[in-house]
mmCIF file of C-alpha atoms in Angstrom:
data_model
loop_
_atom_site.group_PDB
_atom_site.id
_atom_site.type_symbol
_atom_site.label_atom_id
_atom_site.label_comp_id
_atom_site.label_asym_id
_atom_site.label_seq_id
_atom_site.Cartn_x
_atom_site.Cartn_y
_atom_site.Cartn_z
ATOM 1 C CA MET A 1 -22.500 24.325 -13.735
ATOM 2 C CA ALA A 2 -24.221 21.354 -15.318
ATOM 3 C CA GLN A 3 -24.902 21.264 -19.017
ATOM 4 C CA LYS A 4 -27.252 19.042 -21.017
ATOM 5 C CA GLU A 5 -26.480 17.282 -24.272
ATOM 6 C CA ASP A 6 -29.140 15.760 -26.548
ATOM 7 C CA ALA A 7 -28.670 12.072 -27.218
ATOM 8 C CA THR A 8 -29.428 10.676 -30.620
ATOM 9 C CA ALA A 9 -33.048 10.790 -31.663
ATOM 10 C CA ALA A 10 -32.795 7.225 -32.888
ATOM 11 C CA THR A 11 -31.886 5.990 -29.429
ATOM 12 C CA ALA A 12 -34.786 7.825 -27.857
ATOM 13 C CA ALA A 13 -37.199 6.580 -30.492
ATOM 14 C CA ALA A 14 -36.074 3.020 -29.930
ATOM 15 C CA GLU A 15 -37.336 3.119 -26.359
ATOM 16 C CA PRO A 16 -40.947 4.342 -26.611
ATOM 17 C CA ALA A 17 -42.189 2.169 -23.776
ATOM 18 C CA ALA A 18 -39.581 3.018 -21.160
ATOM 19 C CA SER A 19 -40.306 4.778 -17.921
ATOM 20 C CA GLN A 20 -38.083 7.253 -16.094
ATOM 21 C CA ASN A 21 -36.960 4.418 -13.857
ATOM 22 C CA GLY A 22 -35.651 2.327 -16.720
ATOM 23 C CA GLU A 23 -38.453 -0.207 -16.525
ATOM 24 C CA ASP A 24 -40.766 -1.265 -19.336
ATOM 25 C CA LEU A 25 -44.299 0.040 -19.009
ATOM 26 C CA GLU A 26 -46.252 -3.073 -19.821
ATOM 27 C CA ASN A 27 -49.604 -1.527 -19.036
ATOM 28 C CA LEU A 28 -50.361 1.811 -20.668
ATOM 29 C CA ASP A 29 -54.083 1.733 -19.865
ATOM 30 C CA ASP A 30 -53.576 4.138 -16.977
ATOM 31 C CA PRO A 31 -54.176 7.581 -18.546
ATOM 32 C CA GLU A 32 -51.999 9.307 -15.948
ATOM 33 C CA LYS A 33 -49.013 7.063 -16.698
ATOM 34 C CA LEU A 34 -49.517 7.527 -20.404
ATOM 35 C CA LYS A 35 -49.716 11.299 -19.947
ATOM 36 C CA GLU A 36 -46.438 11.287 -17.966
ATOM 37 C CA LEU A 37 -44.724 9.221 -20.659
ATOM 38 C CA ILE A 38 -45.865 11.479 -23.475
ATOM 39 C CA GLU A 39 -44.791 14.605 -21.614
ATOM 40 C CA LEU A 40 -41.250 13.385 -20.948
ATOM 41 C CA PRO A 41 -38.699 15.710 -22.573
ATOM 42 C CA PRO A 42 -36.264 14.259 -25.137
ATOM 43 C CA PHE A 43 -33.612 12.047 -23.601
ATOM 44 C CA GLU A 44 -30.674 14.037 -22.280
ATOM 45 C CA ILE A 45 -27.363 13.302 -20.609
ATOM 46 C CA VAL A 46 -26.492 15.820 -17.914
ATOM 47 C CA THR A 47 -22.794 16.666 -17.734
ATOM 48 C CA GLY A 48 -20.697 18.985 -15.615
ATOM 49 C CA GLU A 49 -17.652 19.357 -13.417
ATOM 50 C CA ARG A 50 -19.392 19.316 -10.028
ATOM 51 C CA LEU A 51 -22.755 17.932 -8.993
ATOM 52 C CA PRO A 52 -25.169 19.586 -6.530
ATOM 53 C CA VAL A 53 -24.779 18.738 -2.841
ATOM 54 C CA ASN A 54 -28.286 17.314 -2.469
ATOM 55 C CA PHE A 55 -27.760 15.002 -5.455
ATOM 56 C CA PHE A 56 -24.600 13.596 -3.892
ATOM 57 C CA LYS A 57 -26.137 13.117 -0.450
ATOM 58 C CA PHE A 58 -29.128 11.230 -1.847
ATOM 59 C CA GLN A 59 -27.798 9.382 -4.898
ATOM 60 C CA PHE A 60 -24.413 8.290 -3.539
ATOM 61 C CA ARG A 61 -25.634 7.164 -0.120
ATOM 62 C CA ASN A 62 -24.732 3.487 0.101
ATOM 63 C CA VAL A 63 -28.041 2.268 1.508
ATOM 64 C CA GLU A 64 -29.018 -1.384 1.215
ATOM 65 C CA TYR A 65 -32.429 -0.618 -0.314
ATOM 66 C CA SER A 66 -32.088 2.163 -2.874
ATOM 67 C CA SER A 67 -35.732 3.183 -3.218
ATOM 68 C CA GLY A 68 -36.186 6.267 -5.423
ATOM 69 C CA ARG A 69 -32.613 6.206 -6.686
ATOM 70 C CA ASN A 70 -33.396 5.583 -10.339
ATOM 71 C CA LYS A 71 -30.484 7.427 -11.926
ATOM 72 C CA THR A 72 -26.797 6.704 -12.193
ATOM 73 C CA PHE A 73 -24.292 9.416 -11.330
ATOM 74 C CA LEU A 74 -20.829 8.773 -12.742
ATOM 75 C CA CYS A 75 -17.870 10.904 -11.663
ATOM 76 C CA TYR A 76 -14.776 10.277 -13.760
ATOM 77 C CA VAL A 77 -11.063 10.981 -13.909
ATOM 78 C CA VAL A 78 -9.315 10.323 -17.236
ATOM 79 C CA GLU A 79 -5.508 10.312 -17.302
ATOM 80 C CA ALA A 80 -3.867 10.100 -20.721
ATOM 81 C CA GLN A 81 -0.114 9.436 -20.743
ATOM 82 C CA GLY A 82 2.105 9.887 -23.785
ATOM 83 C CA LYS A 83 5.432 8.241 -24.566
ATOM 84 C CA GLY A 84 7.279 11.081 -22.887
ATOM 85 C CA GLY A 85 5.536 10.359 -19.606
ATOM 86 C CA GLN A 86 3.482 13.555 -19.582
ATOM 87 C CA VAL A 87 0.000 13.003 -18.172
ATOM 88 C CA GLN A 88 -3.075 15.001 -19.124
ATOM 89 C CA ALA A 89 -6.000 14.625 -16.726
ATOM 90 C CA THR A 90 -9.655 15.550 -17.155
ATOM 91 C CA ARG A 91 -12.519 15.113 -14.731
ATOM 92 C CA GLY A 92 -16.258 15.627 -14.621
ATOM 93 C CA TYR A 93 -19.536 13.816 -14.066
ATOM 94 C CA LEU A 94 -22.407 12.338 -16.030
ATOM 95 C CA GLU A 95 -25.987 11.724 -15.009
ATOM 96 C CA ASP A 96 -28.457 9.673 -17.014
ATOM 97 C CA GLU A 97 -31.706 11.624 -17.185
ATOM 98 C CA HIS A 98 -34.065 8.985 -18.571
ATOM 99 C CA ALA A 99 -33.956 5.341 -19.618
ATOM 100 C CA ALA A 100 -32.819 5.606 -23.249
ATOM 101 C CA ALA A 101 -29.135 5.263 -22.312
ATOM 102 C CA HIS A 102 -27.074 4.903 -19.182
ATOM 103 C CA ALA A 103 -24.248 7.056 -17.863
ATOM 104 C CA GLU A 104 -21.687 4.296 -18.505
ATOM 105 C CA GLU A 105 -22.621 4.170 -22.184
ATOM 106 C CA ALA A 106 -22.703 7.967 -22.390
ATOM 107 C CA PHE A 107 -19.128 8.105 -21.091
ATOM 108 C CA PHE A 108 -17.829 6.131 -24.067
ATOM 109 C CA ASN A 109 -20.062 8.053 -26.469
ATOM 110 C CA THR A 110 -19.227 11.582 -25.295
ATOM 111 C CA VAL A 111 -16.205 11.716 -22.968
ATOM 112 C CA LEU A 112 -13.995 9.038 -24.503
ATOM 113 C CA PRO A 113 -15.483 8.068 -27.882
ATOM 114 C CA ALA A 114 -12.067 6.968 -29.166
ATOM 115 C CA CYS A 115 -8.662 6.258 -27.665
ATOM 116 C CA ASP A 116 -5.499 7.561 -29.313
ATOM 117 C CA PRO A 117 -3.298 4.467 -29.828
ATOM 118 C CA ALA A 118 -0.237 6.597 -29.001
ATOM 119 C CA LEU A 119 -1.532 7.214 -25.458
ATOM 120 C CA ARG A 120 -2.162 5.068 -22.411
ATOM 121 C CA TYR A 121 -5.425 5.760 -20.621
ATOM 122 C CA THR A 122 -6.124 5.234 -16.948
ATOM 123 C CA VAL A 123 -9.782 5.879 -16.142
ATOM 124 C CA THR A 124 -11.405 5.930 -12.715
ATOM 125 C CA TRP A 125 -15.152 5.980 -12.205
ATOM 126 C CA TYR A 126 -16.953 6.779 -8.967
ATOM 127 C CA VAL A 127 -20.517 5.626 -9.606
ATOM 128 C CA SER A 128 -23.579 5.813 -7.402
ATOM 129 C CA SER A 129 -24.378 2.181 -8.286
ATOM 130 C CA SER A 130 -22.623 -0.600 -10.165
ATOM 131 C CA PRO A 131 -23.372 -1.166 -13.870
ATOM 132 C CA CYS A 132 -26.415 -3.118 -15.037
ATOM 133 C CA ALA A 133 -25.796 -6.337 -16.980
ATOM 134 C CA ALA A 134 -26.010 -4.662 -20.397
ATOM 135 C CA CYS A 135 -23.610 -1.860 -19.448
ATOM 136 C CA ALA A 136 -21.175 -4.288 -17.842
ATOM 137 C CA ASP A 137 -21.045 -6.294 -21.067
ATOM 138 C CA ARG A 138 -20.598 -3.129 -23.146
ATOM 139 C CA ILE A 139 -17.699 -2.036 -20.925
ATOM 140 C CA ALA A 140 -16.124 -5.510 -21.125
ATOM 141 C CA ARG A 141 -16.267 -5.418 -24.931
ATOM 142 C CA THR A 142 -14.698 -1.958 -24.988
ATOM 143 C CA LEU A 143 -11.845 -3.075 -22.737
ATOM 144 C CA GLY A 144 -11.299 -6.126 -24.924
ATOM 145 C CA GLN A 145 -11.028 -3.937 -28.010
ATOM 146 C CA THR A 146 -8.932 -1.171 -26.406
ATOM 147 C CA LYS A 147 -5.701 -2.571 -25.017
ATOM 148 C CA ASN A 148 -4.352 0.851 -23.972
ATOM 149 C CA LEU A 149 -7.288 1.511 -21.621
ATOM 150 C CA ARG A 150 -7.381 0.588 -17.947
ATOM 151 C CA LEU A 151 -10.542 1.111 -15.918
ATOM 152 C CA LEU A 152 -11.213 1.175 -12.185
ATOM 153 C CA ILE A 153 -14.865 1.309 -11.084
ATOM 154 C CA LEU A 154 -15.715 2.249 -7.509
ATOM 155 C CA ALA A 155 -19.413 1.791 -6.781
ATOM 156 C CA GLY A 156 -21.394 3.213 -3.895
ATOM 157 C CA ARG A 157 -23.980 0.414 -4.123
ATOM 158 C CA LEU A 158 -24.370 -2.842 -6.012
ATOM 159 C CA LEU A 159 -27.270 -2.733 -8.443
ATOM 160 C CA GLN A 160 -29.529 -5.816 -8.407
ATOM 161 C CA TRP A 161 -26.638 -7.894 -7.109
ATOM 162 C CA GLU A 162 -28.868 -10.913 -6.453
ATOM 163 C CA GLU A 163 -29.846 -11.268 -10.132
ATOM 164 C CA PRO A 164 -27.923 -14.081 -11.891
ATOM 165 C CA ASP A 165 -27.440 -12.098 -15.128
ATOM 166 C CA VAL A 166 -26.026 -9.120 -13.230
ATOM 167 C CA ARG A 167 -23.641 -11.317 -11.226
ATOM 168 C CA ALA A 168 -22.440 -13.071 -14.384
ATOM 169 C CA ALA A 169 -21.948 -9.751 -16.191
ATOM 170 C CA LEU A 170 -19.877 -8.342 -13.315
ATOM 171 C CA ARG A 171 -17.670 -11.432 -13.433
ATOM 172 C CA ARG A 172 -17.191 -11.007 -17.184
ATOM 173 C CA LEU A 173 -16.312 -7.374 -16.577
ATOM 174 C CA ALA A 174 -13.634 -8.327 -14.057
ATOM 175 C CA GLU A 175 -12.299 -11.012 -16.406
ATOM 176 C CA ALA A 176 -11.972 -8.329 -19.111
ATOM 177 C CA GLY A 177 -9.500 -6.488 -16.867
ATOM 178 C CA CYS A 178 -11.749 -3.981 -15.110
ATOM 179 C CA ARG A 179 -10.988 -3.479 -11.441
ATOM 180 C CA LEU A 180 -14.199 -3.408 -9.414
ATOM 181 C CA ARG A 181 -14.388 -2.025 -5.891
ATOM 182 C CA VAL A 182 -17.026 -0.854 -3.454
ATOM 183 C CA MET A 183 -16.572 2.733 -2.317
ATOM 184 C CA LYS A 184 -15.035 3.131 1.141
ATOM 185 C CA PRO A 185 -15.844 6.114 3.375
ATOM 186 C CA GLN A 186 -12.611 7.710 2.124
ATOM 187 C CA ASP A 187 -13.852 7.390 -1.463
ATOM 188 C CA PHE A 188 -17.077 9.206 -0.638
ATOM 189 C CA GLU A 189 -14.960 11.941 0.928
ATOM 190 C CA TYR A 190 -12.855 12.155 -2.259
ATOM 191 C CA VAL A 191 -15.979 12.579 -4.377
ATOM 192 C CA TRP A 192 -17.245 15.223 -1.958
ATOM 193 C CA GLN A 193 -14.013 17.184 -2.237
ATOM 194 C CA HIS A 194 -13.475 16.907 -5.993
ATOM 195 C CA PHE A 195 -16.897 16.468 -7.607
ATOM 196 C CA VAL A 196 -19.470 18.192 -5.383
ATOM 197 C CA GLU A 197 -20.345 21.888 -5.556
ATOM 198 C CA GLN A 198 -18.983 23.896 -2.650
ATOM 199 C CA GLU A 199 -20.161 27.264 -1.433
ATOM 200 C CA GLU A 200 -17.979 30.027 -2.785
ATOM 201 C CA GLY A 201 -15.040 30.674 -0.482
ATOM 202 C CA GLU A 202 -16.245 28.102 2.046
ATOM 203 C CA ALA A 203 -15.454 24.425 1.526
ATOM 204 C CA LYS A 204 -17.341 22.284 4.026
ATOM 205 C CA ALA A 205 -15.862 19.086 5.395
ATOM 206 C CA PHE A 206 -17.466 15.793 4.393
ATOM 207 C CA GLU A 207 -19.847 14.509 7.044
ATOM 208 C CA PRO A 208 -20.297 10.732 6.650
ATOM 209 C CA TRP A 209 -23.719 9.289 7.356
ATOM 210 C CA GLU A 210 -24.146 7.029 10.340
ATOM 211 C CA ASP A 211 -24.021 3.636 8.609
ATOM 212 C CA VAL A 212 -21.533 4.405 5.821
ATOM 213 C CA GLN A 213 -18.875 1.976 7.126
ATOM 214 C CA GLU A 214 -21.386 -0.765 7.918
ATOM 215 C CA ASN A 215 -22.945 -0.543 4.461
ATOM 216 C CA PHE A 216 -19.516 -0.507 2.801
ATOM 217 C CA LEU A 217 -18.644 -3.786 4.527
ATOM 218 C CA TYR A 218 -22.026 -5.235 3.514
ATOM 219 C CA TYR A 219 -21.509 -4.480 -0.164
ATOM 220 C CA GLU A 220 -17.825 -5.406 -0.069
ATOM 221 C CA GLU A 221 -18.793 -8.885 1.127
ATOM 222 C CA LYS A 222 -21.421 -9.216 -1.620
ATOM 223 C CA LEU A 223 -18.976 -8.154 -4.340
ATOM 224 C CA ALA A 224 -16.305 -10.549 -3.097
ATOM 225 C CA ASP A 225 -18.855 -13.371 -3.240
ATOM 226 C CA ILE A 226 -19.824 -12.431 -6.817
ATOM 227 C CA LEU A 227 -16.241 -12.274 -8.085
ATOM 228 C CA LYS A 228 -14.837 -15.331 -6.314
#
């Protein structure tokens, strides 16, 4: 069952002119837009172990044009290994509710705010879309400062991959040691099995959408071009 955690009030206050889609509202003359902005609840990060089926089917679909998909869903697996070789694993998901922070940033603020220097961390993210430029740079800095942390990011789609700042940030992220991959059909099936709510006593098989393989190859080619 999903839970909600309040983010810091300072962060929310610092973004007064942000829309739900993460874009600046340059024109607040429209009374309806202003009314919607004022009525937004405080910024929240949604967390849980399994996300609803309809969220997965819509948000993780690897379409070329992601109209209406204004959130990031981040499913994570954290494996912490001690000197004795024993591994402790945790998993869950994060969803950014509004524009004040992103799921990638929330992960380091709430799930893994600090790394025990006595442990080695292997983290895997399955994200509905790749990080924005700001998040990619934040992740790169974290990896540079945390030598006992390894991160693999598997993205369903590439966010704004044509933008020069996004492309440069993804390259810096890879140079910092992050492994970046586009999600294959098998990865979507893994998320379905391990992170999506199933009906009690009846686990349904993953049914891939028609163009899942075609879109994977499309994004795989784009990512390879960015990182070359």
